[in-house]
Coordinates of C-alpha atoms in Angstrom, one line a residue:
M1 CA 225.0 -51.5 -41.0
K2 CA 224.0 -48.1 -39.6
R3 CA 221.9 -48.1 -36.5
T4 CA 218.3 -46.8 -36.8
V5 CA 216.8 -45.1 -33.7
I6 CA 213.6 -46.8 -32.6
K7 CA 211.5 -43.7 -33.1
E8 CA 212.4 -43.7 -36.8
A9 CA 212.1 -47.5 -37.1
L10 CA 208.5 -47.3 -35.8
R11 CA 207.7 -44.7 -38.5
S12 CA 209.4 -46.7 -41.4
Q13 CA 207.4 -48.2 -44.2
T14 CA 210.5 -50.0 -45.7
F15 CA 209.1 -53.5 -45.0
G16 CA 211.3 -56.5 -45.7
G17 CA 214.5 -54.4 -45.5
D18 CA 217.4 -55.1 -43.1
I19 CA 217.6 -52.9 -40.0
L20 CA 219.8 -52.5 -36.9
V21 CA 218.4 -51.2 -33.6
K22 CA 220.0 -51.0 -30.2
G23 CA 218.3 -50.5 -26.8
W24 CA 217.3 -51.8 -23.4
V25 CA 214.9 -54.6 -22.7
R26 CA 211.6 -53.4 -21.2
T27 CA 210.0 -56.9 -21.2
C28 CA 210.8 -60.3 -22.5
R29 CA 208.1 -63.0 -22.8
G30 CA 207.4 -66.1 -24.9
S31 CA 208.0 -69.8 -25.1
K32 CA 211.0 -72.1 -25.7
Q33 CA 210.6 -71.6 -29.4
V34 CA 209.8 -67.8 -29.8
S35 CA 210.5 -64.8 -27.5
F36 CA 208.9 -61.4 -27.8
I37 CA 211.2 -58.5 -26.6
A38 CA 210.0 -55.0 -26.1
L39 CA 213.1 -52.8 -26.8
N40 CA 213.4 -49.1 -26.1
D41 CA 216.4 -46.8 -26.8
G42 CA 215.0 -43.6 -25.2
S43 CA 214.1 -41.8 -28.5
T44 CA 210.4 -42.4 -28.0
I45 CA 207.9 -43.5 -25.3
N46 CA 207.0 -46.4 -27.6
N47 CA 208.9 -49.8 -27.7
I48 CA 209.6 -51.8 -30.8
Q49 CA 208.8 -55.5 -30.7
I50 CA 211.6 -57.9 -31.5
V51 CA 210.5 -61.4 -32.5
A52 CA 213.3 -63.9 -31.7
D53 CA 212.9 -67.3 -33.3
L54 CA 215.2 -69.4 -31.1
S55 CA 215.2 -72.3 -33.5
K56 CA 217.0 -69.9 -35.9
L57 CA 219.1 -67.9 -33.4
G58 CA 220.1 -70.7 -31.1
D59 CA 218.8 -71.7 -27.7
D60 CA 221.5 -69.6 -25.9
A61 CA 220.8 -66.4 -27.9
L62 CA 218.9 -64.9 -25.0
K63 CA 220.7 -66.5 -22.2
G64 CA 220.6 -64.2 -19.2
V65 CA 218.5 -61.5 -21.0
N66 CA 215.8 -59.9 -18.9
T67 CA 214.5 -56.5 -18.1
G68 CA 217.3 -53.9 -18.2
A69 CA 219.6 -55.8 -20.5
C70 CA 221.1 -53.9 -23.5
L71 CA 220.9 -55.5 -26.9
S72 CA 222.0 -54.9 -30.5
V73 CA 219.5 -56.5 -32.9
T74 CA 219.6 -56.9 -36.7
G75 CA 216.7 -58.3 -38.6
K76 CA 213.9 -57.7 -41.1
L77 CA 211.4 -54.9 -40.5
V78 CA 207.9 -56.2 -41.1
Q79 CA 204.3 -55.2 -40.5
S80 CA 203.1 -56.4 -37.2
L81 CA 200.0 -58.6 -36.8
G82 CA 200.0 -58.0 -33.0
K83 CA 197.9 -55.5 -31.2
G84 CA 199.5 -52.2 -30.1
Q85 CA 202.2 -51.9 -32.8
S86 CA 202.3 -51.4 -36.5
V87 CA 205.8 -52.8 -37.2
E88 CA 208.1 -55.3 -35.6
I89 CA 211.5 -56.8 -36.3
Q90 CA 212.1 -60.4 -37.0
A91 CA 215.6 -60.9 -35.5
D92 CA 218.5 -62.4 -37.5
T93 CA 221.1 -61.7 -34.9
I94 CA 221.0 -60.6 -31.3
E95 CA 224.1 -59.4 -29.6
V96 CA 224.0 -58.8 -25.8
L97 CA 225.8 -55.6 -25.0
G98 CA 225.2 -55.7 -21.3
L99 CA 223.2 -57.8 -18.9
A100 CA 221.3 -56.6 -15.9
D101 CA 221.4 -58.9 -12.8
P102 CA 217.7 -59.7 -12.1
E103 CA 218.5 -60.1 -8.4
T104 CA 219.8 -56.5 -8.0
Y105 CA 218.4 -54.5 -10.9
P106 CA 215.9 -52.3 -9.2
L107 CA 213.6 -51.4 -12.2
Q108 CA 211.2 -54.3 -12.6
K109 CA 208.0 -54.5 -14.6
K110 CA 205.9 -53.6 -11.5
G111 CA 205.2 -50.0 -10.7
H112 CA 207.5 -48.0 -8.5
S113 CA 206.8 -45.1 -6.2
M114 CA 208.2 -41.6 -7.1
E115 CA 209.9 -41.6 -3.7
F116 CA 211.7 -44.9 -4.5
L117 CA 212.7 -43.6 -8.0
R118 CA 214.3 -40.5 -6.4
E119 CA 216.6 -42.8 -4.5
I120 CA 217.8 -44.3 -7.8
A121 CA 217.8 -41.1 -9.8
H122 CA 220.7 -42.4 -11.9
L123 CA 218.4 -45.1 -13.3
R124 CA 215.1 -43.4 -13.5
P125 CA 215.6 -42.0 -17.0
R126 CA 215.1 -45.6 -18.1
T127 CA 211.5 -45.7 -16.9
N128 CA 208.6 -44.7 -19.1
T129 CA 207.5 -41.8 -16.9
F130 CA 210.9 -40.2 -16.6
G131 CA 211.8 -40.8 -20.2
A132 CA 208.6 -38.9 -21.1
V133 CA 209.4 -36.1 -18.6
L134 CA 213.0 -35.7 -19.8
R135 CA 212.0 -35.6 -23.5
L136 CA 209.5 -32.9 -22.6
R137 CA 212.1 -31.0 -20.7
H138 CA 214.3 -31.0 -23.8
N139 CA 211.4 -29.9 -26.0
M140 CA 210.5 -27.1 -23.7
A141 CA 214.1 -25.8 -23.6
F142 CA 214.2 -25.9 -27.4
A143 CA 210.8 -24.2 -27.7
I144 CA 212.0 -21.4 -25.4
H145 CA 215.1 -20.7 -27.4
K146 CA 213.1 -20.8 -30.7
F147 CA 210.4 -18.4 -29.3
F148 CA 212.8 -15.7 -28.3
H149 CA 215.1 -16.1 -31.3
D150 CA 212.2 -15.8 -33.7
K151 CA 211.1 -12.6 -31.9
G152 CA 214.6 -11.0 -32.2
F153 CA 215.8 -11.5 -28.6
F154 CA 219.4 -12.2 -27.9
Y155 CA 220.5 -15.1 -25.6
F156 CA 222.6 -13.5 -22.8
H157 CA 224.7 -15.4 -20.4
A158 CA 224.4 -13.9 -16.9
P159 CA 227.1 -14.9 -14.3
I160 CA 226.6 -17.8 -12.0
I161 CA 229.0 -16.4 -9.4
T162 CA 227.9 -13.0 -8.1
A163 CA 228.4 -10.5 -5.3
S164 CA 224.9 -9.2 -5.4
D165 CA 221.6 -10.6 -4.0
C166 CA 218.9 -9.8 -6.6
E167 CA 216.0 -10.9 -4.3
G168 CA 217.4 -9.3 -1.2
A169 CA 216.5 -12.4 0.9
G170 CA 220.0 -13.4 1.8
Q171 CA 219.3 -17.1 1.0
M172 CA 222.4 -17.6 -1.1
F173 CA 225.1 -20.3 -1.4
Q174 CA 228.5 -18.9 -0.7
V175 CA 231.5 -19.4 -3.0
T176 CA 234.8 -19.3 -1.2
T177 CA 238.4 -20.7 -1.2
L178 CA 239.0 -19.7 2.4
N179 CA 240.0 -22.3 4.9
L180 CA 236.7 -22.8 6.8
T181 CA 238.5 -24.3 9.8
D182 CA 240.7 -21.2 10.2
L183 CA 238.8 -18.1 9.1
K184 CA 240.3 -14.6 9.5
R185 CA 238.0 -12.3 11.4
N186 CA 238.1 -8.6 12.3
E187 CA 237.5 -6.9 15.7
D188 CA 233.7 -7.3 15.2
D189 CA 234.1 -11.0 14.7
E190 CA 233.2 -10.7 11.0
V191 CA 234.9 -12.8 8.4
V192 CA 237.5 -10.9 6.4
Y193 CA 237.3 -11.7 2.7
D194 CA 240.4 -9.8 1.5
C195 CA 242.3 -13.0 1.0
D196 CA 239.4 -14.9 -0.6
F197 CA 239.5 -15.7 -4.4
F198 CA 237.4 -12.7 -5.4
G199 CA 238.6 -10.4 -2.7
K200 CA 235.0 -10.1 -1.4
Q201 CA 232.1 -12.3 -0.4
A202 CA 230.7 -14.1 -3.4
S203 CA 227.7 -16.4 -3.9
L204 CA 225.9 -18.5 -6.5
T205 CA 223.3 -16.5 -8.2
V206 CA 219.6 -16.5 -7.3
S207 CA 218.7 -14.7 -10.6
G208 CA 220.2 -13.3 -13.8
Q209 CA 217.8 -10.4 -13.9
L210 CA 220.0 -7.5 -12.7
E211 CA 222.7 -8.4 -15.3
G212 CA 220.0 -9.0 -17.9
E213 CA 218.7 -5.5 -17.4
L214 CA 222.2 -4.1 -18.2
A215 CA 222.3 -6.1 -21.4
A216 CA 218.8 -4.9 -22.4
M217 CA 220.0 -1.3 -22.1
G218 CA 222.4 -2.0 -25.0
L219 CA 220.8 -4.9 -27.0
G220 CA 217.1 -3.9 -26.6
A221 CA 215.7 -7.4 -25.8
I222 CA 217.5 -10.3 -24.2
Y223 CA 216.8 -13.4 -22.3
T224 CA 218.8 -15.5 -19.9
F225 CA 218.3 -19.2 -19.4
G226 CA 220.5 -20.9 -16.8
P227 CA 220.8 -22.5 -13.4
T228 CA 220.0 -20.5 -10.3
F229 CA 220.4 -21.4 -6.6
R230 CA 218.6 -20.7 -3.4
A231 CA 219.7 -21.8 0.0
E232 CA 216.1 -22.0 1.4
N233 CA 215.7 -24.7 3.9
S234 CA 212.4 -25.9 2.4
N235 CA 211.3 -29.5 1.7
T236 CA 208.0 -28.7 -0.1
P237 CA 207.1 -30.3 -3.4
R238 CA 207.5 -26.8 -5.0
H239 CA 211.1 -25.9 -4.0
L240 CA 214.6 -26.9 -5.2
A241 CA 218.0 -25.6 -4.1
E242 CA 219.2 -25.7 -7.7
F243 CA 216.8 -24.9 -10.5
W244 CA 216.7 -23.2 -14.0
M245 CA 215.2 -19.8 -14.8
I246 CA 214.2 -18.1 -18.0
E247 CA 214.4 -14.3 -17.6
P248 CA 213.7 -12.0 -20.5
E249 CA 214.4 -8.2 -20.2
M250 CA 213.1 -5.7 -22.6
A251 CA 213.9 -2.0 -23.1
F252 CA 210.9 0.2 -23.9
Y253 CA 208.4 -2.4 -22.6
E254 CA 205.9 -1.1 -20.0
I255 CA 203.8 -3.4 -17.8
A256 CA 201.1 -4.0 -20.4
D257 CA 203.7 -5.1 -23.0
N258 CA 205.2 -7.4 -20.4
M259 CA 201.9 -9.1 -19.7
E260 CA 201.3 -9.6 -23.4
L261 CA 204.7 -11.2 -23.9
A262 CA 204.3 -13.5 -20.9
E263 CA 201.0 -14.8 -22.2
E264 CA 202.2 -15.3 -25.7
F265 CA 205.4 -17.0 -24.5
I266 CA 203.7 -19.5 -22.2
K267 CA 201.0 -20.3 -24.8
Y268 CA 203.8 -20.9 -27.3
C269 CA 205.4 -23.5 -25.0
V270 CA 202.2 -25.3 -24.3
S271 CA 201.3 -25.4 -28.0
W272 CA 204.7 -26.8 -28.8
A273 CA 204.3 -29.6 -26.2
L274 CA 200.9 -30.5 -27.6
K275 CA 202.2 -30.6 -31.2
E276 CA 205.6 -32.1 -30.8
C277 CA 205.3 -34.3 -27.7
R278 CA 201.9 -35.9 -28.2
D279 CA 202.9 -39.5 -27.5
D280 CA 204.7 -38.6 -24.2
L281 CA 201.8 -36.3 -23.2
Q282 CA 199.3 -39.1 -23.9
F283 CA 201.3 -41.5 -21.8
L284 CA 201.4 -39.0 -18.9
N285 CA 197.7 -38.3 -19.4
D286 CA 197.0 -42.0 -19.1
H287 CA 199.3 -42.8 -16.2
I288 CA 199.9 -39.7 -14.2
D289 CA 197.0 -37.1 -14.6
N290 CA 194.0 -37.9 -16.8
E291 CA 193.1 -34.2 -17.1
L292 CA 196.5 -33.2 -18.4
I293 CA 195.9 -32.8 -22.1
A294 CA 192.5 -31.1 -21.5
R295 CA 194.1 -28.7 -19.1
L296 CA 196.9 -27.8 -21.6
E297 CA 194.4 -27.3 -24.4
G298 CA 192.3 -25.1 -22.0
V299 CA 195.3 -22.7 -21.6
L300 CA 195.3 -22.0 -25.3
K301 CA 191.5 -21.5 -25.5
D302 CA 191.0 -18.2 -23.6
D303 CA 192.8 -15.0 -22.9
F304 CA 194.4 -14.8 -19.5
V305 CA 192.5 -12.7 -17.0
R306 CA 194.1 -9.3 -16.0
L307 CA 193.4 -8.7 -12.3
T308 CA 194.7 -6.2 -9.8
Y309 CA 195.9 -7.4 -6.4
T310 CA 193.3 -5.3 -4.7
D311 CA 190.5 -6.8 -6.7
G312 CA 191.9 -10.3 -6.1
I313 CA 191.9 -9.7 -2.3
K314 CA 188.3 -8.6 -2.6
I315 CA 187.4 -11.9 -4.3
L316 CA 189.2 -13.9 -1.7
E317 CA 187.6 -12.0 1.2
E318 CA 184.2 -12.5 -0.3
A319 CA 184.9 -16.3 -0.6
V320 CA 185.9 -16.3 3.1
S321 CA 182.7 -14.5 4.1
K322 CA 180.7 -17.2 2.3
G323 CA 182.4 -19.9 4.3
Y324 CA 185.4 -20.9 2.1
K325 CA 188.3 -22.1 4.3
F326 CA 191.9 -21.0 3.6
E327 CA 194.8 -22.2 5.7
F328 CA 196.4 -18.8 5.6
P329 CA 194.7 -15.4 6.3
V330 CA 193.6 -13.0 3.6
F331 CA 194.0 -9.3 4.0
W332 CA 195.3 -6.4 1.9
G333 CA 199.0 -6.4 2.3
S334 CA 199.4 -10.1 2.7
D335 CA 201.6 -12.1 0.4
L336 CA 199.3 -14.5 -1.3
A337 CA 199.8 -18.2 -0.7
S338 CA 199.5 -20.9 -3.4
E339 CA 196.1 -21.8 -2.1
H340 CA 194.9 -18.2 -2.7
E341 CA 196.3 -18.1 -6.2
R342 CA 194.8 -21.5 -7.1
Y343 CA 191.4 -20.5 -5.8
L344 CA 191.4 -17.5 -8.2
V345 CA 192.5 -19.6 -11.1
E346 CA 190.7 -22.9 -10.5
N347 CA 187.5 -21.9 -8.6
H348 CA 186.7 -18.3 -9.5
F349 CA 187.9 -17.6 -13.1
R350 CA 188.6 -21.1 -14.3
R351 CA 191.5 -19.9 -16.5
P352 CA 195.0 -18.4 -16.0
V353 CA 195.2 -15.1 -14.3
I354 CA 197.8 -12.3 -14.5
M355 CA 197.7 -10.4 -11.2
T356 CA 199.2 -6.9 -11.0
D357 CA 199.8 -3.9 -8.8
Y358 CA 201.0 -5.6 -5.6
P359 CA 201.8 -3.7 -2.3
K360 CA 205.4 -2.5 -2.5
E361 CA 206.2 -4.1 0.9
I362 CA 205.9 -7.6 -0.4
K363 CA 207.8 -7.1 -3.7
S364 CA 211.4 -6.5 -4.7
F365 CA 213.2 -3.1 -4.6
Y366 CA 213.6 -2.8 -8.4
M367 CA 209.9 -2.8 -9.2
K368 CA 208.4 0.5 -10.5
L369 CA 206.3 2.5 -8.0
N370 CA 202.8 3.4 -9.0
D371 CA 201.5 6.9 -8.5
D372 CA 199.7 5.8 -5.2
N373 CA 203.2 5.2 -3.7
K374 CA 201.7 2.0 -2.1
T375 CA 201.8 -0.4 -5.0
V376 CA 204.3 -1.5 -7.7
R377 CA 203.9 -2.5 -11.3
A378 CA 204.5 -6.2 -10.5
M379 CA 202.8 -9.0 -12.4
D380 CA 202.4 -12.7 -11.5
V381 CA 201.0 -15.2 -13.9
L382 CA 198.9 -17.7 -12.0
F383 CA 198.2 -21.2 -13.3
P384 CA 195.9 -24.1 -12.3
K385 CA 197.6 -26.7 -10.0
I386 CA 200.7 -24.6 -9.8
G387 CA 199.9 -21.1 -8.6
E388 CA 202.5 -18.6 -9.6
I389 CA 204.4 -19.8 -12.7
I390 CA 205.8 -16.4 -13.8
G391 CA 206.8 -13.4 -11.8
G392 CA 207.8 -10.0 -13.3
S393 CA 207.4 -6.3 -13.3
E394 CA 208.1 -3.0 -15.0
R395 CA 211.4 -2.0 -13.6
E396 CA 211.9 1.3 -11.7
A397 CA 213.7 3.6 -14.2
D398 CA 213.9 6.7 -11.9
Y399 CA 217.3 7.0 -10.2
D400 CA 216.0 8.7 -7.1
K401 CA 213.1 6.4 -6.5
L402 CA 215.3 3.3 -7.0
L403 CA 217.9 4.7 -4.7
G404 CA 215.2 5.3 -2.1
R405 CA 214.0 1.8 -2.3
I406 CA 217.5 0.4 -2.0
K407 CA 218.0 2.4 1.2
E408 CA 214.6 1.5 2.5
M409 CA 215.3 -2.2 2.2
N410 CA 218.9 -1.9 3.6
I411 CA 220.6 -3.3 0.5
P412 CA 224.4 -2.5 0.6
M413 CA 225.1 0.3 -1.8
K414 CA 228.6 -1.0 -2.5
D415 CA 227.0 -3.9 -4.4
M416 CA 224.6 -1.8 -6.5
W417 CA 226.6 1.0 -8.0
W418 CA 226.7 -0.6 -11.4
Y419 CA 223.0 -1.3 -11.4
L420 CA 222.3 2.3 -10.5
D421 CA 224.4 3.5 -13.5
T422 CA 221.8 2.3 -15.9
R423 CA 219.4 4.9 -14.3
R424 CA 222.1 7.6 -14.6
F425 CA 223.1 7.0 -18.2
G426 CA 220.2 6.9 -20.7
A427 CA 217.5 5.4 -18.5
C428 CA 214.3 4.2 -20.3
P429 CA 211.1 2.3 -19.4
H430 CA 211.9 -1.4 -19.3
S431 CA 210.3 -4.6 -18.1
G432 CA 211.0 -8.3 -17.6
F433 CA 209.9 -11.5 -15.9
G434 CA 211.2 -14.8 -14.7
L435 CA 209.8 -18.2 -15.5
G436 CA 210.9 -21.1 -13.3
F437 CA 211.6 -23.8 -15.8
E438 CA 210.7 -26.6 -13.4
R439 CA 207.4 -24.9 -12.6
L440 CA 206.6 -24.9 -16.3
L441 CA 207.5 -28.6 -16.5
L442 CA 205.2 -29.4 -13.6
F443 CA 202.3 -27.9 -15.5
V444 CA 203.2 -29.5 -18.8
T445 CA 203.9 -33.0 -17.5
G446 CA 201.2 -33.2 -14.8
M447 CA 203.8 -34.3 -12.2
T448 CA 203.1 -33.2 -8.7
N449 CA 206.6 -32.9 -7.2
I450 CA 209.2 -30.5 -8.6
R451 CA 211.9 -33.1 -7.7
D452 CA 210.5 -35.3 -10.5
V453 CA 210.9 -32.8 -13.4
I454 CA 214.7 -32.3 -13.0
P455 CA 217.2 -35.1 -13.5
F456 CA 219.1 -34.8 -10.2
P457 CA 217.2 -32.7 -7.6
R458 CA 219.2 -30.7 -5.1
T459 CA 217.2 -30.2 -1.9
P460 CA 218.1 -29.8 1.8
G461 CA 220.2 -32.8 2.8
N462 CA 220.3 -34.3 -0.7
A463 CA 223.1 -33.8 -3.3
E464 CA 223.4 -37.4 -4.6
F465 CA 224.5 -38.4 -8.1

């Protein structure tokens, strides 16, 4: 008999027919005569109830079976008279595929802390919470690809190994085949990379943007979606050393076009989650964040606010003058902290904000200078509970201005010749942005720590599993 996944079994109306399901035991209760097993195979947040009549199956049919055991069950699909489920299976045969030692199996019926579950990340996909999170992660990835494909964008694979630092921060993981115990150095005590695999210093990428820009100059509109890495020694609930980024780049888009695309994109993802993942969202709403669904629906209701950095600073300064306390100072030229961004979104406007025209000193070299020569055409999308969820800009298309910014920020020219070529050969206005996939998932799931929306978090001192 062909196996039926539990998600489909729960939807079936073929009552009285034979069915085969397989999965893991969530709970097992009952008497010496009849046991009721809640079985789950990961296809849905919902369990299917197995009714095991031991007088028919034999007293030893469930010997050793408890939470975590893996079963194969054949039986009749019937309408359920019990509360909480519409169908159940009256078991004809139960085969134990794998037992779980009750003395050592760490996932019991009681609740577990998120900190504990991170220590057993190899098992946490079996929990209701992480099953829901990971199904949402899949759905968001699928929605992202569908959104861009339907709009005529091309999926472009940027390199993971690179010799350039897109952000200019220097927080990159180095890739090398050199013998680290016997490094060759020059007279200035600098490591010589001539004998390294690539013949130069190479690192894991922090962004696919620069390569994405090159592709947009030939394909028109592209997006990258891949892993990125940052060697930032940060242990906050918002930072990972390995994370995923979605980075569209569009020829002929100016900053207003960029903002419109970012809003349309994120609303599409939220709408997809509400439509396609309702059961998982309802579980997370009931058990993690009881305002989750209302907050997601609120994002779809209104247009995002467009706000310049200068006007945003004025609002924050006015709040301070009226007695509002921020941990970090507010002044024109400061890099806004999450608390400032969330104040604008949650307290002042009560809806998402797209902030633009930041001081050039706090933004990257590739952003287009405004006519005031003080600000750049940057844009950050600010969300409730998250702060910045998208960062982007119109890119500087003028060769001389871009070269000036590269020199101003002391970025090695030897690494940037190919990037500058796009400004020498057929330059055009173009824009793009980056969405941190895990930041999106924090918002969509209601989870509060970014380590809980990625299967195996990589953070300082932690590279298990």
